[in-house]
Coordinates of C-alpha atoms in Angstrom, one line a residue:
M47 CA 195.8 167.6 160.3
P48 CA 194.7 167.6 156.6
R49 CA 191.0 167.5 155.9
K50 CA 189.7 164.2 154.5
S51 CA 187.9 164.2 151.2
Q52 CA 184.1 164.0 151.4
R53 CA 183.9 161.9 148.2
P54 CA 182.6 158.4 148.5
K55 CA 185.0 155.4 148.4
L56 CA 185.9 153.8 145.1
Q57 CA 184.9 150.2 145.0
L58 CA 187.3 147.9 143.0
D59 CA 187.1 144.2 142.4
K60 CA 190.2 142.0 142.5
G61 CA 190.6 142.2 138.7
Q62 CA 190.4 145.9 138.5
H63 CA 192.9 146.3 141.4
Q64 CA 195.4 144.1 139.7
E65 CA 194.9 146.0 136.3
L66 CA 195.6 149.3 138.0
I67 CA 198.7 148.0 139.6
K68 CA 199.9 146.7 136.2
I69 CA 199.3 150.0 134.5
S70 CA 200.9 152.0 137.3
Q71 CA 204.1 150.0 136.9
S72 CA 204.1 149.9 133.1
R73 CA 206.9 151.4 131.1
T74 CA 205.1 151.4 127.8
A75 CA 201.6 152.8 128.8
P76 CA 201.0 156.5 128.2
I77 CA 202.3 158.6 131.1
R78 CA 198.8 160.0 131.8
E79 CA 197.4 156.6 132.3
V80 CA 200.2 155.6 134.6
Q81 CA 199.6 158.7 136.7
R82 CA 195.9 158.2 136.9
A83 CA 196.3 154.5 137.9
G84 CA 198.5 155.7 140.7
I85 CA 195.9 158.3 141.8
L86 CA 193.1 155.7 141.9
L87 CA 195.2 153.2 143.8
S88 CA 196.3 155.8 146.4
Y89 CA 192.6 157.0 146.7
V90 CA 191.4 153.4 147.2
A91 CA 194.2 153.0 149.9
G92 CA 192.6 155.8 151.8
R93 CA 195.3 158.5 151.3
T94 CA 194.4 162.1 151.4
I95 CA 194.4 164.4 148.4
S96 CA 197.4 166.3 149.8
S97 CA 199.5 163.2 150.2
I98 CA 198.5 162.0 146.7
K99 CA 199.5 165.4 145.3
K100 CA 202.9 165.3 147.0
E101 CA 203.7 161.7 146.2
L102 CA 202.7 161.7 142.5
N103 CA 203.6 165.4 141.8
V104 CA 200.3 166.1 140.2
S105 CA 197.9 169.0 140.7
R106 CA 194.7 168.9 142.8
P107 CA 192.4 169.5 139.8
T108 CA 194.0 166.5 138.0
I109 CA 193.4 164.3 141.0
Y110 CA 189.8 165.5 141.4
K111 CA 188.9 165.0 137.8
C112 CA 190.4 161.4 137.8
I113 CA 188.6 160.4 140.9
D114 CA 185.3 162.0 139.9
K115 CA 185.3 160.3 136.5
A116 CA 186.1 156.9 138.0
L117 CA 183.3 157.3 140.6
A118 CA 180.8 158.4 137.9
A119 CA 181.5 156.0 135.1
G120 CA 184.0 153.4 136.3
V121 CA 187.8 152.8 136.4
E122 CA 188.3 152.7 132.7
T123 CA 186.7 156.1 132.2
G124 CA 188.9 157.5 135.0
L125 CA 192.0 156.4 133.1
K126 CA 191.1 157.9 129.8
D127 CA 190.8 161.5 128.5
K128 CA 187.3 162.7 127.9
Y129 CA 186.8 163.5 124.2
H130 CA 185.7 167.0 123.7
R131 CA 185.8 169.6 121.0
P132 CA 185.8 173.1 122.3
K133 CA 184.2 174.5 119.2
D134 CA 183.3 173.5 115.7
P135 CA 186.0 173.6 113.0
V136 CA 186.2 176.8 111.1
I137 CA 188.2 175.6 108.1
T138 CA 185.8 174.4 105.5
E139 CA 186.4 171.3 103.2
E140 CA 186.6 173.7 100.2
A141 CA 189.4 175.6 101.9
K142 CA 191.3 172.4 102.7
A143 CA 190.9 171.3 99.1
W144 CA 192.3 174.7 98.0
V145 CA 195.4 174.2 100.2
V146 CA 195.9 170.7 98.9
N147 CA 195.7 171.9 95.3
L148 CA 198.2 174.7 96.2
A149 CA 200.6 172.1 97.7
C150 CA 200.6 170.2 94.4
T151 CA 202.1 173.1 92.6
K152 CA 205.6 174.6 92.8
P153 CA 206.5 178.0 94.3
K154 CA 208.0 179.1 91.0
D155 CA 204.6 178.7 89.4
H156 CA 203.4 181.5 91.7
G157 CA 206.4 183.8 91.1
Y158 CA 208.7 182.7 93.9
A159 CA 212.4 181.8 93.6
A160 CA 212.1 178.5 95.6
E161 CA 211.8 175.1 93.8
I162 CA 209.7 173.4 96.5
W163 CA 207.4 174.6 99.3
T164 CA 208.3 174.7 103.0
L165 CA 205.4 174.5 105.4
S166 CA 206.2 178.0 106.6
H167 CA 206.3 179.4 103.1
L168 CA 203.1 177.6 102.2
A169 CA 201.3 179.0 105.3
K170 CA 202.5 182.5 104.5
H171 CA 201.3 182.2 100.9
T172 CA 198.0 180.8 102.2
R173 CA 197.4 183.7 104.6
K174 CA 198.1 186.2 101.8
H175 CA 196.0 184.7 99.0
A176 CA 193.2 182.7 100.6
P177 CA 190.9 185.7 101.3
T178 CA 190.9 186.6 97.6
A179 CA 190.0 183.0 96.8
N180 CA 187.0 183.3 99.1
H181 CA 188.5 181.3 101.9
E182 CA 188.5 183.7 104.8
C183 CA 188.8 180.9 107.3
L184 CA 192.5 180.5 106.2
N185 CA 193.5 184.1 106.8
R186 CA 195.2 183.1 110.1
A187 CA 196.6 179.8 109.0
V188 CA 199.9 178.9 110.5
K189 CA 202.5 176.2 109.9
A190 CA 200.7 173.7 112.1
T191 CA 197.4 174.3 110.3
I192 CA 198.9 173.5 106.9
Y193 CA 200.6 170.5 108.4
R194 CA 197.3 169.0 109.7
I195 CA 195.6 169.7 106.4
L196 CA 198.3 168.0 104.3
K197 CA 198.7 165.1 106.8
S198 CA 195.1 164.0 106.1
Q199 CA 196.0 163.3 102.4
P200 CA 198.9 162.6 103.1
L201 CA 201.1 165.2 101.2
K202 CA 204.7 166.3 101.8
P203 CA 205.5 169.0 99.3
H204 CA 208.6 170.0 101.3
K205 CA 210.3 166.7 100.4
I206 CA 211.6 165.1 97.2
R207 CA 211.6 161.4 96.5
Y208 CA 213.8 160.6 93.5
Y209 CA 212.9 158.0 90.9
L210 CA 214.5 156.8 87.7
E211 CA 212.5 156.6 84.5
Q212 CA 213.3 153.6 82.4
R213 CA 214.8 154.9 79.2
D214 CA 216.0 151.6 77.6
E215 CA 213.2 150.1 75.6
K216 CA 215.0 146.8 75.5
F217 CA 215.8 146.7 79.3
D218 CA 214.0 143.4 80.0
K219 CA 215.6 141.7 77.1
K220 CA 219.1 142.8 78.0
M221 CA 218.6 142.0 81.6
Q222 CA 217.4 138.4 80.7
E223 CA 220.5 138.0 78.5
I224 CA 222.8 139.0 81.5
L225 CA 220.9 136.6 83.8
V226 CA 221.1 133.7 81.4
I227 CA 224.9 134.2 81.2
Y228 CA 225.1 134.2 85.0
K229 CA 223.0 131.0 85.2
E230 CA 225.3 129.4 82.6
V231 CA 228.4 130.5 84.6
N232 CA 227.0 129.0 87.8
A233 CA 226.3 125.7 85.9
I234 CA 229.9 125.6 84.7
N235 CA 231.3 126.4 88.2
E236 CA 229.2 123.6 89.7
N237 CA 230.7 121.1 87.2
Q238 CA 234.0 120.5 88.9
N239 CA 235.2 118.0 86.3
K240 CA 235.0 120.4 83.5
Q241 CA 238.4 122.1 83.6
D242 CA 238.7 123.4 80.0
K243 CA 236.5 126.5 79.4
K244 CA 236.0 127.7 75.8
I245 CA 234.5 131.0 77.1
I246 CA 235.8 132.9 80.2
T247 CA 233.3 135.3 81.6
V248 CA 234.5 138.4 83.4
S249 CA 232.7 141.4 84.8
V250 CA 234.3 144.8 84.1
D251 CA 233.7 148.3 85.3
E252 CA 235.5 151.4 86.7
K253 CA 235.4 153.1 90.1
P254 CA 236.5 156.7 89.3
G255 CA 237.0 159.5 91.8
I256 CA 238.8 157.6 94.6
Q257 CA 240.0 160.5 96.7
A258 CA 243.6 160.7 98.0
I259 CA 243.1 162.5 101.4
K260 CA 246.0 163.5 103.6
N261 CA 245.7 164.2 107.4
I262 CA 246.8 167.6 108.5
A263 CA 247.5 166.2 112.0
P264 CA 248.4 162.6 113.0
D265 CA 245.7 160.2 114.1
L266 CA 245.5 159.6 117.8
P267 CA 245.4 155.9 118.8
P268 CA 242.9 154.6 121.2
K269 CA 244.0 154.1 124.9
P270 CA 242.4 151.7 127.3
G271 CA 240.3 153.4 129.9
K272 CA 240.9 156.8 128.3
Y273 CA 240.1 157.0 124.6
S274 CA 237.9 154.2 123.1
Q275 CA 238.2 155.4 119.5
I276 CA 240.8 156.7 117.1
G277 CA 241.1 160.5 117.3
R278 CA 241.2 162.3 113.9
D279 CA 241.5 166.0 113.1
Y280 CA 238.6 167.4 111.2
E281 CA 240.8 169.2 108.7
Y282 CA 242.4 167.4 105.8
K283 CA 244.1 168.1 102.5
R284 CA 242.9 166.8 99.1
L285 CA 245.7 165.4 96.9
G286 CA 243.6 164.5 93.9
T287 CA 241.7 161.4 92.7
L288 CA 242.5 158.0 91.1
S289 CA 240.4 155.7 89.0
L290 CA 240.3 151.9 89.5
L291 CA 239.6 149.8 86.5
A292 CA 238.9 146.2 87.4
A293 CA 237.7 142.9 86.1
I294 CA 236.5 140.0 88.2
D295 CA 236.6 136.4 86.9
L296 CA 233.2 134.9 87.6
H297 CA 234.6 131.4 87.6
N298 CA 237.3 131.7 90.3
G299 CA 236.8 135.3 91.8
H300 CA 240.3 136.5 90.7
I301 CA 240.5 140.3 90.4
I302 CA 242.5 141.9 87.6
A303 CA 242.9 145.6 88.3
Q304 CA 244.7 148.7 87.3
V305 CA 244.9 152.1 89.0
H306 CA 245.3 155.3 86.8
D307 CA 245.1 159.0 87.2
R308 CA 242.5 159.2 84.5
H309 CA 239.8 157.1 83.0
R310 CA 239.9 157.2 79.2
S311 CA 239.9 154.8 76.3
K312 CA 243.7 154.6 76.6
E313 CA 243.5 153.2 80.1
F314 CA 240.6 150.9 79.3
V315 CA 242.6 149.4 76.4
L316 CA 245.4 148.7 78.9
L317 CA 243.0 146.7 81.0
L318 CA 241.9 144.7 77.9
K319 CA 245.5 144.0 77.0
E320 CA 246.1 142.6 80.5
L321 CA 243.0 140.4 80.2
D322 CA 244.3 139.2 76.9
S323 CA 247.7 138.3 78.3
Y324 CA 246.3 136.7 81.4
Y325 CA 244.0 134.2 79.8
H326 CA 244.9 131.3 77.5
K327 CA 244.8 132.2 73.8
D328 CA 242.5 129.4 72.9
C329 CA 239.5 130.7 74.8
A330 CA 237.2 133.7 74.2
I331 CA 236.8 136.3 76.9
R332 CA 233.2 137.3 77.4
V333 CA 233.1 140.8 79.0
I334 CA 230.0 142.1 80.9
L335 CA 230.2 145.9 81.0
D336 CA 228.1 149.0 80.8
N337 CA 227.8 151.6 78.0
H338 CA 230.5 153.9 79.0
S339 CA 232.0 155.9 76.1
A340 CA 235.5 154.5 76.7
H341 CA 234.2 150.9 76.2
I342 CA 233.0 151.6 72.6
S343 CA 235.3 154.5 71.5
K344 CA 237.2 154.4 68.2
E345 CA 240.4 153.7 70.0
T346 CA 238.9 150.8 71.9
M347 CA 237.3 149.4 68.8
A348 CA 240.5 149.7 66.8
Y349 CA 242.3 147.5 69.5
L350 CA 239.5 144.9 69.5
A351 CA 239.8 144.7 65.7
T352 CA 243.3 143.5 66.2
K353 CA 242.0 140.6 68.4
P354 CA 239.3 139.0 66.3
N355 CA 237.1 136.4 68.1
R356 CA 238.9 137.1 71.3
F357 CA 236.5 139.4 73.2
I358 CA 232.7 139.1 73.4
Y359 CA 230.9 142.2 74.6
V360 CA 227.7 141.9 76.7
H361 CA 226.3 145.3 77.6
T362 CA 224.1 145.9 80.7
P363 CA 221.0 147.9 79.9
K364 CA 221.0 151.7 80.3
H365 CA 220.7 152.5 84.1
G366 CA 221.2 148.8 84.8
S367 CA 224.8 148.8 86.0
W368 CA 223.5 147.1 89.2
L369 CA 223.3 143.9 87.0
N370 CA 227.1 143.9 86.8
L371 CA 228.6 141.7 89.5
I372 CA 231.7 143.8 89.6
E373 CA 229.6 146.3 91.6
T374 CA 229.6 143.9 94.5
F375 CA 233.4 144.0 94.5
F376 CA 233.5 147.8 94.5
S377 CA 231.0 147.8 97.4
K378 CA 233.2 145.4 99.3
I379 CA 236.4 147.5 99.0
A380 CA 234.5 150.7 99.8
R381 CA 233.4 149.1 103.1
T382 CA 236.8 147.6 103.9
F383 CA 240.3 148.9 103.1
L384 CA 239.1 152.1 101.4
K385 CA 236.9 153.2 104.3
Y386 CA 238.5 156.1 106.3
I387 CA 241.7 155.7 104.3
R388 CA 244.3 158.5 104.7
V389 CA 247.6 158.7 102.6
E390 CA 250.6 160.9 102.2
S391 CA 250.4 160.9 98.4
K392 CA 248.5 159.6 95.4
E393 CA 251.2 157.1 94.8
E394 CA 250.7 155.7 98.3
L395 CA 246.9 155.4 97.6
K396 CA 247.6 153.5 94.4
E397 CA 250.0 151.1 96.3
R398 CA 247.4 150.5 99.0
I399 CA 244.6 149.9 96.5
L400 CA 246.7 147.3 94.7
K401 CA 247.8 145.8 98.0
G402 CA 244.2 145.5 99.1
I403 CA 243.3 143.7 95.8
E404 CA 246.3 141.4 96.3
E405 CA 244.9 140.5 99.8
I406 CA 241.5 139.7 98.2
N407 CA 243.1 137.6 95.5
A408 CA 244.9 135.6 98.2
E409 CA 241.4 134.4 99.4
P410 CA 239.2 134.9 96.3
V411 CA 235.4 134.7 96.5
V412 CA 233.3 133.6 93.6
H413 CA 230.6 136.2 93.0
C414 CA 227.4 134.6 91.8
W415 CA 223.9 135.7 91.0
K416 CA 221.3 133.5 92.7
N417 CA 217.9 134.9 91.9
F418 CA 216.9 134.1 88.3
D419 CA 213.5 135.6 87.8
F420 CA 212.9 136.0 84.0
T421 CA 209.5 137.5 84.2
T422 CA 209.2 140.9 82.5
S423 CA 208.0 143.9 84.3

């Protein structure tokens, strides 16, 4: 028969008992608190240390510590870890500042080939050079040591976060010009009685590099109860790329598009010619587009000169192509019929792109800009 503990009984009021039951059944509380709540409840119920050990699968020292803390300072103390520091920290504040300063440099500044630090590399460099910098406390620094020092700042020299410097001095002015046009287009679209438009606004851009990819092995269709997804061989064959040149009518959502092997001034002029033939001769075509070289080349300008007062260029600012509403159309096709597409030839890819655009034009969607915040940054 197991020997009964000589420790005194733990006295709990009703509220404390209910709280321990709640913690012991919790799925979100720390696992240590759940275990300790179970220990205290079992001890209060009069179970032996051996039975508690077997039931909760915890060691005897753990049980004794939990019960002794609860008897000495209450139930809450029994559930928590006792704060302790085995010894004073040996890394000085000056040494930490040295590591932080080192992390703000690049490895190449110290004669290494790497562009950015890894924590392991930074620790190795620290162990090698800290003693000569009078920081002997870092001569055994490991990866975890460096991580803790940098976390307090916080610093992450092993990662890169990209940014884009604004290089267009007239960015705000050009952006406001685009937004004013969108606001004007929205007003025209809301005026249902106004059928005749003197200016038609279209958004134009290119989507180059659409890959024609061929399967090496056929896709395997899903089968109920056996395969829930389409099976596809990892290997594939590249057949080349195509460029999609497209214009979206901001008044009715109609897409005018061409697919070519290349994207040059020659192909862009073909798109302009289609726009010219599509719209009535009495109206001007206002084109919102970026600063791609094909849009302003000699060949393009020579064609535009043959169509005086027909086209009106409105350029998005540099690095501001996101202001062009045609990008929403490109996003849509990338997430729909172009996603996971596999073809047998570039010609098939061209046909399917044009077929997808034909399906969109059957149910056109008017793309509109809704947030008109004209405040400058």
